[in-house]
mmCIF file of C-alpha atoms in Angstrom:
data_model
loop_
_atom_site.group_PDB
_atom_site.id
_atom_site.type_symbol
_atom_site.label_atom_id
_atom_site.label_comp_id
_atom_site.label_asym_id
_atom_site.label_seq_id
_atom_site.Cartn_x
_atom_site.Cartn_y
_atom_site.Cartn_z
ATOM 1 C CA MET A 1 60.273 -53.747 68.009
ATOM 2 C CA PRO A 2 63.875 -53.479 66.831
ATOM 3 C CA LYS A 3 66.279 -51.959 69.495
ATOM 4 C CA VAL A 4 69.044 -49.731 68.614
ATOM 5 C CA ALA A 5 72.109 -48.993 70.713
ATOM 6 C CA ILE A 6 74.083 -45.738 70.095
ATOM 7 C CA ILE A 7 77.411 -45.741 72.052
ATOM 8 C CA GLY A 8 78.439 -42.112 72.599
ATOM 9 C CA ALA A 9 76.059 -39.073 72.859
ATOM 10 C CA GLY A 10 78.282 -36.579 71.151
ATOM 11 C CA ALA A 11 77.651 -34.912 67.610
ATOM 12 C CA ALA A 12 77.546 -38.158 65.520
ATOM 13 C CA GLY A 13 75.400 -40.170 68.146
ATOM 14 C CA CYS A 14 72.917 -37.576 68.968
ATOM 15 C CA PHE A 15 72.345 -36.644 65.254
ATOM 16 C CA CYS A 16 72.018 -40.294 64.276
ATOM 17 C CA ALA A 17 69.491 -40.677 67.125
ATOM 18 C CA ALA A 18 67.481 -37.713 65.970
ATOM 19 C CA THR A 19 67.573 -38.902 62.270
ATOM 20 C CA LEU A 20 66.169 -42.319 63.699
ATOM 21 C CA ARG A 21 63.436 -40.834 65.575
ATOM 22 C CA GLU A 22 62.367 -38.938 62.441
ATOM 23 C CA LEU A 23 62.774 -41.644 59.960
ATOM 24 C CA ALA A 24 61.521 -44.448 62.241
ATOM 25 C CA PRO A 25 59.868 -43.215 65.319
ATOM 26 C CA GLU A 26 58.648 -46.787 66.112
ATOM 27 C CA LEU A 27 62.234 -47.882 66.863
ATOM 28 C CA SER A 28 63.605 -48.166 70.563
ATOM 29 C CA VAL A 29 66.906 -46.043 70.621
ATOM 30 C CA THR A 30 69.036 -46.003 73.772
ATOM 31 C CA LEU A 31 72.268 -43.854 73.886
ATOM 32 C CA PHE A 32 75.203 -44.776 76.454
ATOM 33 C CA GLU A 33 77.372 -41.591 77.283
ATOM 34 C CA ALA A 34 80.353 -42.155 79.460
ATOM 35 C CA ALA A 35 80.243 -38.393 80.537
ATOM 36 C CA SER A 36 77.627 -36.724 82.699
ATOM 37 C CA LYS A 37 76.455 -34.502 79.939
ATOM 38 C CA PRO A 38 75.428 -35.141 76.219
ATOM 39 C CA LEU A 39 77.231 -32.954 73.503
ATOM 40 C CA ALA A 40 79.847 -31.595 75.820
ATOM 41 C CA LYS A 41 82.270 -31.012 73.081
ATOM 42 C CA VAL A 42 79.678 -29.360 70.821
ATOM 43 C CA ALA A 43 78.969 -26.916 73.630
ATOM 44 C CA ILE A 44 82.475 -25.526 73.849
ATOM 45 C CA THR A 45 83.600 -25.937 70.171
ATOM 46 C CA GLY A 46 84.216 -22.647 68.296
ATOM 47 C CA GLY A 47 84.941 -21.014 71.693
ATOM 48 C CA GLY A 48 81.175 -21.708 72.583
ATOM 49 C CA ARG A 49 79.805 -20.559 69.395
ATOM 50 C CA CYS A 50 79.877 -23.862 67.521
ATOM 51 C CA ASN A 51 81.242 -23.603 63.947
ATOM 52 C CA PHE A 52 78.700 -26.403 62.970
ATOM 53 C CA THR A 53 79.764 -26.889 59.224
ATOM 54 C CA ASN A 54 81.655 -25.108 56.461
ATOM 55 C CA SER A 55 80.320 -23.736 52.928
ATOM 56 C CA PHE A 56 83.343 -25.805 51.307
ATOM 57 C CA GLU A 57 84.076 -22.720 49.076
ATOM 58 C CA GLY A 58 87.693 -22.698 48.072
ATOM 59 C CA ILE A 59 87.928 -26.405 48.769
ATOM 60 C CA HIS A 60 89.040 -27.843 45.257
ATOM 61 C CA SER A 61 89.715 -31.623 46.581
ATOM 62 C CA LEU A 62 88.136 -33.266 49.652
ATOM 63 C CA SER A 63 91.748 -34.065 50.855
ATOM 64 C CA GLU A 64 92.313 -30.503 51.431
ATOM 65 C CA ALA A 65 89.596 -30.575 54.211
ATOM 66 C CA TYR A 66 90.019 -34.188 55.078
ATOM 67 C CA PRO A 67 93.489 -35.421 55.286
ATOM 68 C CA ARG A 68 92.090 -38.997 56.136
ATOM 69 C CA GLY A 69 88.864 -40.472 54.839
ATOM 70 C CA GLU A 70 88.189 -38.207 51.858
ATOM 71 C CA ARG A 71 86.768 -41.219 49.701
ATOM 72 C CA ILE A 72 84.242 -41.930 52.248
ATOM 73 C CA MET A 73 83.450 -38.233 52.881
ATOM 74 C CA LYS A 74 82.727 -37.883 49.337
ATOM 75 C CA ARG A 75 79.973 -40.592 49.391
ATOM 76 C CA VAL A 76 78.396 -39.578 52.678
ATOM 77 C CA LEU A 77 78.323 -35.915 51.548
ATOM 78 C CA GLN A 78 76.266 -37.027 48.616
ATOM 79 C CA ALA A 79 73.672 -38.159 51.118
ATOM 80 C CA PHE A 80 73.844 -35.426 53.621
ATOM 81 C CA SER A 81 75.782 -32.325 52.417
ATOM 82 C CA GLN A 82 76.623 -29.171 54.111
ATOM 83 C CA GLU A 83 73.671 -27.421 52.543
ATOM 84 C CA ASN A 84 71.464 -30.172 53.948
ATOM 85 C CA THR A 85 73.047 -29.447 57.363
ATOM 86 C CA VAL A 86 72.192 -25.721 57.328
ATOM 87 C CA ARG A 87 68.740 -26.491 56.184
ATOM 88 C CA TRP A 88 68.433 -29.021 58.772
ATOM 89 C CA PHE A 89 69.089 -26.674 61.755
ATOM 90 C CA GLU A 90 67.285 -23.572 60.124
ATOM 91 C CA GLY A 91 64.271 -26.011 59.708
ATOM 92 C CA ARG A 92 64.426 -26.683 63.485
ATOM 93 C CA GLY A 93 64.319 -23.106 64.569
ATOM 94 C CA VAL A 94 68.012 -22.268 64.458
ATOM 95 C CA PRO A 95 68.669 -19.371 62.150
ATOM 96 C CA CYS A 96 72.285 -19.645 60.656
ATOM 97 C CA VAL A 97 74.952 -17.148 59.471
ATOM 98 C CA LEU A 98 77.687 -17.732 57.035
ATOM 99 C CA GLN A 99 81.055 -15.809 58.043
ATOM 100 C CA PRO A 100 83.509 -14.564 55.487
ATOM 101 C CA ASP A 101 85.970 -17.357 56.202
ATOM 102 C CA HIS A 102 83.317 -19.765 55.067
ATOM 103 C CA CYS A 103 82.392 -21.187 58.359
ATOM 104 C CA TRP A 104 78.609 -21.544 59.430
ATOM 105 C CA PHE A 105 77.609 -20.608 63.011
ATOM 106 C CA PRO A 106 74.137 -20.305 64.841
ATOM 107 C CA GLN A 107 73.124 -16.623 64.263
ATOM 108 C CA SER A 108 72.918 -16.282 68.031
ATOM 109 C CA GLN A 109 76.593 -17.262 68.246
ATOM 110 C CA ASP A 110 75.699 -19.649 71.027
ATOM 111 C CA ALA A 111 76.615 -23.395 70.851
ATOM 112 C CA MET A 112 73.764 -24.065 73.194
ATOM 113 C CA ASP A 113 71.195 -23.339 70.531
ATOM 114 C CA ILE A 114 72.620 -26.297 68.466
ATOM 115 C CA VAL A 115 72.685 -28.482 71.486
ATOM 116 C CA ARG A 116 69.244 -27.764 72.482
ATOM 117 C CA CYS A 117 68.141 -28.292 68.954
ATOM 118 C CA LEU A 118 69.914 -31.916 68.706
ATOM 119 C CA LEU A 119 68.526 -32.897 72.036
ATOM 120 C CA ASN A 120 64.893 -31.803 71.060
ATOM 121 C CA ALA A 121 65.138 -33.638 67.787
ATOM 122 C CA ALA A 122 66.372 -36.830 69.668
ATOM 123 C CA LYS A 123 63.598 -36.665 71.967
ATOM 124 C CA GLY A 124 62.138 -40.208 72.703
ATOM 125 C CA ALA A 125 65.533 -41.633 72.629
ATOM 126 C CA ASP A 126 66.758 -42.919 75.884
ATOM 127 C CA ILE A 127 69.995 -41.081 76.787
ATOM 128 C CA ARG A 128 71.692 -42.739 79.600
ATOM 129 C CA LEU A 129 74.545 -40.484 81.148
ATOM 130 C CA ASN A 130 77.507 -41.790 83.152
ATOM 131 C CA SER A 131 77.262 -45.161 81.495
ATOM 132 C CA PRO A 132 80.634 -46.044 79.936
ATOM 133 C CA VAL A 133 80.403 -49.153 77.600
ATOM 134 C CA LYS A 134 82.928 -51.825 79.065
ATOM 135 C CA ALA A 135 82.290 -54.483 76.230
ATOM 136 C CA LEU A 136 80.408 -55.220 73.067
ATOM 137 C CA CYS A 137 79.799 -58.706 71.887
ATOM 138 C CA HIS A 138 77.381 -60.852 70.064
ATOM 139 C CA SER A 139 74.340 -62.291 71.649
ATOM 140 C CA GLU A 140 73.164 -65.690 70.873
ATOM 141 C CA ARG A 141 69.598 -64.346 69.940
ATOM 142 C CA SER A 142 68.475 -64.696 66.339
ATOM 143 C CA GLU A 143 65.180 -63.336 65.252
ATOM 144 C CA GLU A 144 63.733 -62.664 61.594
ATOM 145 C CA SER A 145 64.073 -59.264 60.146
ATOM 146 C CA VAL A 146 67.137 -58.398 62.440
ATOM 147 C CA PRO A 147 70.764 -59.526 62.115
ATOM 148 C CA LYS A 148 71.605 -62.853 62.299
ATOM 149 C CA ASN A 149 72.948 -62.147 66.006
ATOM 150 C CA GLY A 150 71.942 -59.285 68.157
ATOM 151 C CA PHE A 151 74.564 -57.471 70.386
ATOM 152 C CA VAL A 152 75.230 -57.481 73.985
ATOM 153 C CA VAL A 153 76.160 -53.897 75.484
ATOM 154 C CA SER A 154 77.836 -54.164 78.761
ATOM 155 C CA THR A 155 77.898 -51.188 81.260
ATOM 156 C CA PRO A 156 79.070 -51.259 84.914
ATOM 157 C CA ARG A 157 75.291 -51.269 85.665
ATOM 158 C CA ASN A 158 74.157 -54.258 83.497
ATOM 159 C CA ASP A 159 74.258 -56.185 80.037
ATOM 160 C CA GLN A 160 71.615 -55.491 77.523
ATOM 161 C CA THR A 161 70.963 -56.989 73.994
ATOM 162 C CA PHE A 162 70.072 -54.871 71.110
ATOM 163 C CA ASP A 163 69.375 -55.560 67.532
ATOM 164 C CA TYR A 164 71.563 -52.911 65.999
ATOM 165 C CA VAL A 165 74.626 -50.939 67.588
ATOM 166 C CA ILE A 166 76.061 -47.526 66.113
ATOM 167 C CA VAL A 167 79.279 -46.674 67.775
ATOM 168 C CA THR A 168 79.973 -42.859 67.900
ATOM 169 C CA THR A 169 82.557 -42.585 70.835
ATOM 170 C CA GLY A 170 84.623 -39.833 68.845
ATOM 171 C CA GLY A 171 88.269 -39.625 68.955
ATOM 172 C CA ALA A 172 89.962 -42.093 71.024
ATOM 173 C CA PRO A 173 93.543 -41.353 72.307
ATOM 174 C CA LYS A 174 93.449 -44.146 74.661
ATOM 175 C CA GLY A 175 92.142 -46.659 72.068
ATOM 176 C CA LEU A 176 88.752 -48.606 71.873
ATOM 177 C CA PRO A 177 89.278 -51.577 74.474
ATOM 178 C CA PHE A 178 85.456 -52.362 74.460
ATOM 179 C CA LEU A 179 85.880 -53.663 70.746
ATOM 180 C CA ASP A 180 88.734 -55.733 71.320
ATOM 181 C CA GLY A 181 86.553 -58.979 71.032
ATOM 182 C CA LEU A 182 85.419 -58.023 67.440
ATOM 183 C CA GLY A 183 88.751 -58.647 65.652
ATOM 184 C CA LEU A 184 88.512 -55.009 63.921
ATOM 185 C CA GLU A 185 91.504 -53.400 62.339
ATOM 186 C CA LEU A 186 92.374 -50.262 64.116
ATOM 187 C CA VAL A 187 94.540 -47.326 63.068
ATOM 188 C CA PRO A 188 96.701 -46.197 66.212
ATOM 189 C CA PRO A 189 95.344 -42.789 67.429
ATOM 190 C CA VAL A 190 97.350 -39.662 67.347
ATOM 191 C CA PRO A 191 96.703 -35.997 67.961
ATOM 192 C CA SER A 192 95.745 -33.752 65.321
ATOM 193 C CA LEU A 193 94.991 -30.052 65.342
ATOM 194 C CA PHE A 194 97.534 -28.655 67.569
ATOM 195 C CA THR A 195 99.810 -25.630 67.813
ATOM 196 C CA PHE A 196 103.571 -25.605 67.675
ATOM 197 C CA ASN A 197 106.139 -25.113 70.539
ATOM 198 C CA VAL A 198 109.038 -22.992 69.018
ATOM 199 C CA PRO A 199 111.611 -22.166 71.643
ATOM 200 C CA ASP A 200 112.802 -18.755 69.979
ATOM 201 C CA PRO A 201 112.447 -15.798 72.259
ATOM 202 C CA ALA A 202 112.803 -13.524 69.604
ATOM 203 C CA LEU A 203 109.850 -14.818 67.641
ATOM 204 C CA GLN A 204 107.726 -15.454 70.850
ATOM 205 C CA SER A 205 108.200 -11.533 71.721
ATOM 206 C CA LEU A 206 105.982 -10.879 68.833
ATOM 207 C CA MET A 207 103.113 -12.665 70.374
ATOM 208 C CA GLY A 208 99.726 -11.330 69.084
ATOM 209 C CA LEU A 209 100.773 -10.647 65.341
ATOM 210 C CA VAL A 210 98.949 -12.344 62.485
ATOM 211 C CA VAL A 211 100.338 -12.960 59.202
ATOM 212 C CA GLU A 212 98.870 -14.249 56.181
ATOM 213 C CA ALA A 213 101.716 -16.594 55.395
ATOM 214 C CA SER A 214 102.558 -20.269 54.301
ATOM 215 C CA ILE A 215 104.227 -22.880 56.618
ATOM 216 C CA GLY A 216 105.782 -26.250 56.205
ATOM 217 C CA LEU A 217 107.938 -28.790 57.534
ATOM 218 C CA ALA A 218 111.721 -29.066 56.320
ATOM 219 C CA GLY A 219 112.644 -32.354 54.688
ATOM 220 C CA SER A 220 108.987 -33.163 53.905
ATOM 221 C CA SER A 221 106.201 -32.035 51.479
ATOM 222 C CA PHE A 222 103.839 -30.936 54.099
ATOM 223 C CA LYS A 223 102.705 -27.334 53.883
ATOM 224 C CA ALA A 224 99.718 -25.278 54.404
ATOM 225 C CA GLU A 225 99.013 -21.590 54.097
ATOM 226 C CA GLY A 226 96.355 -18.964 55.763
ATOM 227 C CA PRO A 227 96.660 -16.719 58.920
ATOM 228 C CA LEU A 228 99.583 -17.505 61.196
ATOM 229 C CA LEU A 229 99.234 -16.486 64.639
ATOM 230 C CA ILE A 230 102.678 -15.651 66.715
ATOM 231 C CA THR A 231 102.268 -16.695 70.353
ATOM 232 C CA ASP A 232 104.060 -16.730 73.457
ATOM 233 C CA TRP A 233 104.882 -20.331 72.913
ATOM 234 C CA GLY A 234 105.401 -20.447 69.338
ATOM 235 C CA LEU A 235 103.090 -20.577 66.359
ATOM 236 C CA SER A 236 99.389 -20.915 66.129
ATOM 237 C CA GLY A 237 96.450 -19.901 63.942
ATOM 238 C CA PRO A 238 94.680 -21.589 60.842
ATOM 239 C CA ALA A 239 98.077 -22.351 58.936
ATOM 240 C CA THR A 240 99.391 -23.996 61.863
ATOM 241 C CA LEU A 241 96.344 -26.196 62.617
ATOM 242 C CA LYS A 242 96.038 -27.033 58.841
ATOM 243 C CA LEU A 243 99.827 -28.237 58.997
ATOM 244 C CA SER A 244 99.247 -30.215 61.968
ATOM 245 C CA SER A 245 96.320 -32.152 60.394
ATOM 246 C CA TYR A 246 98.179 -32.628 57.387
ATOM 247 C CA ALA A 247 101.317 -33.973 58.856
ATOM 248 C CA ALA A 248 99.623 -35.470 62.132
ATOM 249 C CA ARG A 249 101.354 -38.925 61.692
ATOM 250 C CA HIS A 250 104.566 -37.480 60.435
ATOM 251 C CA LEU A 251 104.935 -35.322 63.333
ATOM 252 C CA ALA A 252 104.067 -38.278 65.796
ATOM 253 C CA GLU A 253 106.587 -40.544 64.325
ATOM 254 C CA LYS A 254 109.267 -37.499 64.622
ATOM 255 C CA GLY A 255 108.321 -36.984 68.319
ATOM 256 C CA TYR A 256 107.125 -33.362 67.348
ATOM 257 C CA ARG A 257 110.541 -32.358 66.576
ATOM 258 C CA GLY A 258 112.053 -30.812 63.471
ATOM 259 C CA THR A 259 112.214 -27.757 61.551
ATOM 260 C CA LEU A 260 109.378 -25.387 60.500
ATOM 261 C CA TRP A 261 109.976 -23.051 57.549
ATOM 262 C CA VAL A 262 107.721 -19.768 57.096
ATOM 263 C CA ASN A 263 107.218 -18.104 54.198
ATOM 264 C CA TRP A 264 105.997 -14.739 55.678
ATOM 265 C CA LEU A 265 104.825 -13.217 52.230
ATOM 266 C CA ASN A 266 103.106 -16.489 50.955
ATOM 267 C CA ALA A 267 104.823 -15.779 47.786
ATOM 268 C CA ASN A 268 107.469 -17.316 45.386
ATOM 269 C CA GLU A 269 110.940 -16.301 45.487
ATOM 270 C CA ASN A 270 111.103 -14.551 42.122
ATOM 271 C CA SER A 271 108.037 -12.348 43.036
ATOM 272 C CA VAL A 272 109.603 -11.244 46.385
ATOM 273 C CA ARG A 273 112.727 -10.478 44.696
ATOM 274 C CA GLU A 274 110.971 -8.240 42.100
ATOM 275 C CA GLN A 275 109.072 -6.800 45.005
ATOM 276 C CA LEU A 276 112.179 -5.829 46.753
ATOM 277 C CA GLN A 277 114.099 -4.568 43.729
ATOM 278 C CA GLU A 278 110.936 -2.296 43.062
ATOM 279 C CA THR A 279 110.871 -1.068 46.499
ATOM 280 C CA ALA A 280 114.672 -0.422 46.366
ATOM 281 C CA PHE A 281 114.198 1.442 43.040
ATOM 282 C CA GLN A 282 111.494 3.749 44.449
ATOM 283 C CA ASN A 283 112.985 4.532 47.809
ATOM 284 C CA PRO A 284 116.922 4.452 47.349
ATOM 285 C CA ARG A 285 117.589 6.815 50.315
ATOM 286 C CA LYS A 286 114.998 5.264 52.561
ATOM 287 C CA GLN A 287 116.149 3.209 55.481
ATOM 288 C CA VAL A 288 114.996 -0.528 54.871
ATOM 289 C CA SER A 289 113.935 -0.641 58.489
ATOM 290 C CA THR A 290 111.123 2.204 57.893
ATOM 291 C CA THR A 291 110.014 0.803 54.587
ATOM 292 C CA HIS A 292 107.488 -2.099 56.032
ATOM 293 C CA LEU A 293 106.376 -4.837 53.926
ATOM 294 C CA LEU A 294 105.285 -6.474 57.147
ATOM 295 C CA GLN A 295 104.030 -5.401 60.640
ATOM 296 C CA ALA A 296 106.954 -3.165 61.828
ATOM 297 C CA ARG A 297 107.836 -5.602 64.736
ATOM 298 C CA LEU A 298 107.896 -8.549 62.441
ATOM 299 C CA TRP A 299 109.931 -6.508 59.730
ATOM 300 C CA SER A 300 112.534 -5.354 62.171
ATOM 301 C CA HIS A 301 112.833 -8.960 63.645
ATOM 302 C CA LEU A 302 113.578 -10.338 60.217
ATOM 303 C CA LEU A 303 115.746 -7.590 59.070
ATOM 304 C CA ALA A 304 117.904 -8.432 62.294
ATOM 305 C CA LYS A 305 117.798 -12.202 61.405
ATOM 306 C CA ALA A 306 118.715 -11.400 57.916
ATOM 307 C CA GLY A 307 122.063 -9.717 59.468
ATOM 308 C CA LEU A 308 121.080 -6.363 58.199
ATOM 309 C CA ARG A 309 121.740 -2.944 60.018
ATOM 310 C CA PRO A 310 118.865 -1.289 61.309
ATOM 311 C CA ASP A 311 120.060 1.942 59.497
ATOM 312 C CA ILE A 312 121.048 0.471 56.194
ATOM 313 C CA ARG A 313 119.321 2.067 53.191
ATOM 314 C CA TRP A 314 117.958 0.247 50.179
ATOM 315 C CA ALA A 315 120.700 1.616 47.836
ATOM 316 C CA GLU A 316 123.391 0.284 50.137
ATOM 317 C CA LEU A 317 121.691 -3.265 50.324
ATOM 318 C CA GLY A 318 123.606 -4.746 47.313
ATOM 319 C CA SER A 319 123.069 -8.184 45.907
ATOM 320 C CA LYS A 320 124.089 -10.128 48.959
ATOM 321 C CA GLY A 321 121.735 -8.260 51.429
ATOM 322 C CA LEU A 322 118.988 -8.600 48.721
ATOM 323 C CA ASN A 323 119.743 -12.217 48.706
ATOM 324 C CA ARG A 324 119.409 -12.506 52.636
ATOM 325 C CA LEU A 325 116.543 -10.478 52.854
ATOM 326 C CA VAL A 326 114.722 -12.874 50.088
ATOM 327 C CA ALA A 327 115.638 -16.061 51.702
ATOM 328 C CA ILE A 328 114.625 -14.736 55.254
ATOM 329 C CA LEU A 329 110.971 -13.780 53.960
ATOM 330 C CA THR A 330 110.494 -16.850 51.939
ATOM 331 C CA ALA A 331 112.286 -19.672 53.925
ATOM 332 C CA ASP A 332 112.738 -18.463 57.512
ATOM 333 C CA SER A 333 113.234 -21.387 59.758
ATOM 334 C CA TYR A 334 112.740 -22.196 63.263
ATOM 335 C CA PRO A 335 113.004 -25.401 65.571
ATOM 336 C CA LEU A 336 109.903 -27.287 66.446
ATOM 337 C CA SER A 337 110.067 -28.511 69.997
ATOM 338 C CA GLY A 338 106.801 -30.072 70.777
ATOM 339 C CA LYS A 339 102.948 -29.255 70.410
ATOM 340 C CA SER A 340 100.223 -27.668 72.584
ATOM 341 C CA LYS A 341 96.586 -28.863 72.622
ATOM 342 C CA PHE A 342 94.328 -26.395 70.575
ATOM 343 C CA ARG A 343 91.700 -25.690 73.409
ATOM 344 C CA GLU A 344 88.554 -27.520 72.922
ATOM 345 C CA GLU A 345 89.324 -28.123 68.911
ATOM 346 C CA PHE A 346 91.455 -31.103 69.826
ATOM 347 C CA VAL A 347 90.971 -33.820 67.271
ATOM 348 C CA THR A 348 92.228 -37.547 67.108
ATOM 349 C CA ALA A 349 93.509 -39.139 63.891
ATOM 350 C CA GLY A 350 93.078 -42.972 63.642
ATOM 351 C CA GLY A 351 90.333 -45.169 65.020
ATOM 352 C CA VAL A 352 88.414 -47.801 63.319
ATOM 353 C CA ALA A 353 90.185 -48.560 60.132
ATOM 354 C CA LEU A 354 88.054 -47.681 57.111
ATOM 355 C CA SER A 355 88.714 -50.984 55.405
ATOM 356 C CA ASN A 356 86.352 -52.591 58.152
ATOM 357 C CA ILE A 357 83.531 -50.507 56.844
ATOM 358 C CA ASN A 358 81.031 -50.672 53.991
ATOM 359 C CA PRO A 359 81.336 -47.149 52.430
ATOM 360 C CA ASN A 360 77.800 -47.069 51.330
ATOM 361 C CA THR A 361 76.247 -47.820 54.578
ATOM 362 C CA LEU A 362 78.950 -47.458 57.153
ATOM 363 C CA GLU A 363 78.105 -50.902 58.362
ATOM 364 C CA CYS A 364 80.899 -53.109 59.682
ATOM 365 C CA LYS A 365 81.693 -55.758 57.127
ATOM 366 C CA GLN A 366 82.675 -58.433 59.593
ATOM 367 C CA HIS A 367 79.571 -57.880 62.001
ATOM 368 C CA PRO A 368 76.387 -57.279 60.115
ATOM 369 C CA GLY A 369 74.242 -54.635 62.249
ATOM 370 C CA LEU A 370 77.166 -52.971 63.549
ATOM 371 C CA TYR A 371 77.618 -49.435 62.480
ATOM 372 C CA PHE A 372 80.381 -46.662 62.808
ATOM 373 C CA ALA A 373 79.899 -42.890 62.680
ATOM 374 C CA GLY A 374 82.086 -39.792 63.274
ATOM 375 C CA GLU A 375 85.513 -39.390 64.671
ATOM 376 C CA VAL A 376 85.704 -42.786 66.062
ATOM 377 C CA LEU A 377 86.466 -43.812 62.162
ATOM 378 C CA ASP A 378 89.797 -43.058 60.724
ATOM 379 C CA ILE A 379 88.294 -39.739 59.393
ATOM 380 C CA ASP A 380 89.463 -36.278 60.483
ATOM 381 C CA ALA A 381 89.572 -32.686 59.087
ATOM 382 C CA ILE A 382 91.244 -29.278 59.342
ATOM 383 C CA THR A 383 89.581 -26.793 61.482
ATOM 384 C CA GLY A 384 86.646 -24.757 60.129
ATOM 385 C CA GLY A 385 83.425 -27.002 60.866
ATOM 386 C CA PHE A 386 84.636 -29.884 58.792
ATOM 387 C CA ASN A 387 84.893 -32.353 61.538
ATOM 388 C CA LEU A 388 81.477 -31.516 62.493
ATOM 389 C CA GLN A 389 80.027 -31.991 59.175
ATOM 390 C CA ALA A 390 81.752 -35.270 59.120
ATOM 391 C CA ALA A 391 79.776 -36.364 62.283
ATOM 392 C CA TRP A 392 76.280 -35.169 60.912
ATOM 393 C CA SER A 393 76.801 -36.911 57.385
ATOM 394 C CA THR A 394 78.192 -40.237 58.867
ATOM 395 C CA GLY A 395 75.542 -40.119 61.574
ATOM 396 C CA TYR A 396 72.652 -39.510 59.005
ATOM 397 C CA VAL A 397 73.973 -42.375 56.862
ATOM 398 C CA CYS A 398 73.904 -44.879 59.483
ATOM 399 C CA ALA A 399 70.634 -44.134 60.700
ATOM 400 C CA GLN A 400 69.288 -44.239 56.975
ATOM 401 C CA SER A 401 71.121 -47.524 56.476
ATOM 402 C CA ILE A 402 69.342 -49.063 59.387
ATOM 403 C CA VAL A 403 66.118 -47.783 58.406
ATOM 404 C CA LYS A 404 66.460 -49.186 55.023
ATOM 405 C CA SER A 405 67.704 -52.535 56.228
ATOM 406 C CA LEU A 406 64.034 -52.892 58.188
#
């Protein structure tokens, strides 16, 4: 009976095991997990509610959701889509709900429903906890109907031989030393999905405000839009997290230093100018500070930053005052002085280079019988359930490919 090892009992690993148990229950499946619990990250993702996929509504190109790995994601989503994911969980007793932001959650809003469903579906697989894999190499064994060489999986307890190995260890901020002997091309890991430290006390004093805005990095083409949350350390929220994902490598190269620009109205300069001119025409005697185009505290902050008196009236603004206000609303700037981890949503960009992988099967080109799934690949996404969808889809394709090879 062929033996399969899965290294990593996270989302991709457990979904792969569940798929193998369903498609080929005769296979011997062993999962090796370094931690004391399987699916630990799934249990806390989404604040413990588990945003397990996304409807992809509003995503016009996969590169908008997957800054790295869009081509492979296009293939694996054809094999196992977001609709397949929702049906898979609902078909196993987990009612699901779609939120207005296009994110899918279990109806219970409890991530443990997702965890229990996955573990139940993977029942029959041998899950070995506290079992970090120290090395992976070829064995000398050769049998018919299995790859030319099996693989030896080495843990602190023992060495075991398997016919197939699927690596699903997730993000690898410290690298992948157990793969050192295989000659694979690896992309150096860098953080993705993080918030920005902005050392501006006036901005930080506005903590708690949320604005629909666009944000970017000065001197680059990186930008993102969406809700922007002002915090006591700087900027967070979906727009910030998108930008951190898109610009992950650029920011790492710059040491997380630079200049952020914010378009507070998420509109172009001409339309903002027209809006202000219309407001001035309708309210010539009103004070600019009392005619809020944004939340009152933010509006006062921006007027002060534009150098406008608190008591100035629209009729007194003049062309220079109007220009300053247009500039601050559409291209406000702040210093970036570092990053902060975004709670449990921390994601790593980098890992096993996609050039090593057959995009149709996710099998390693150099080592037949060795597969990769999930974030260990150089695939990562913006926040919103896209990273977990990548785990489900790639895990499914690996399992399906092994079953087909039999």
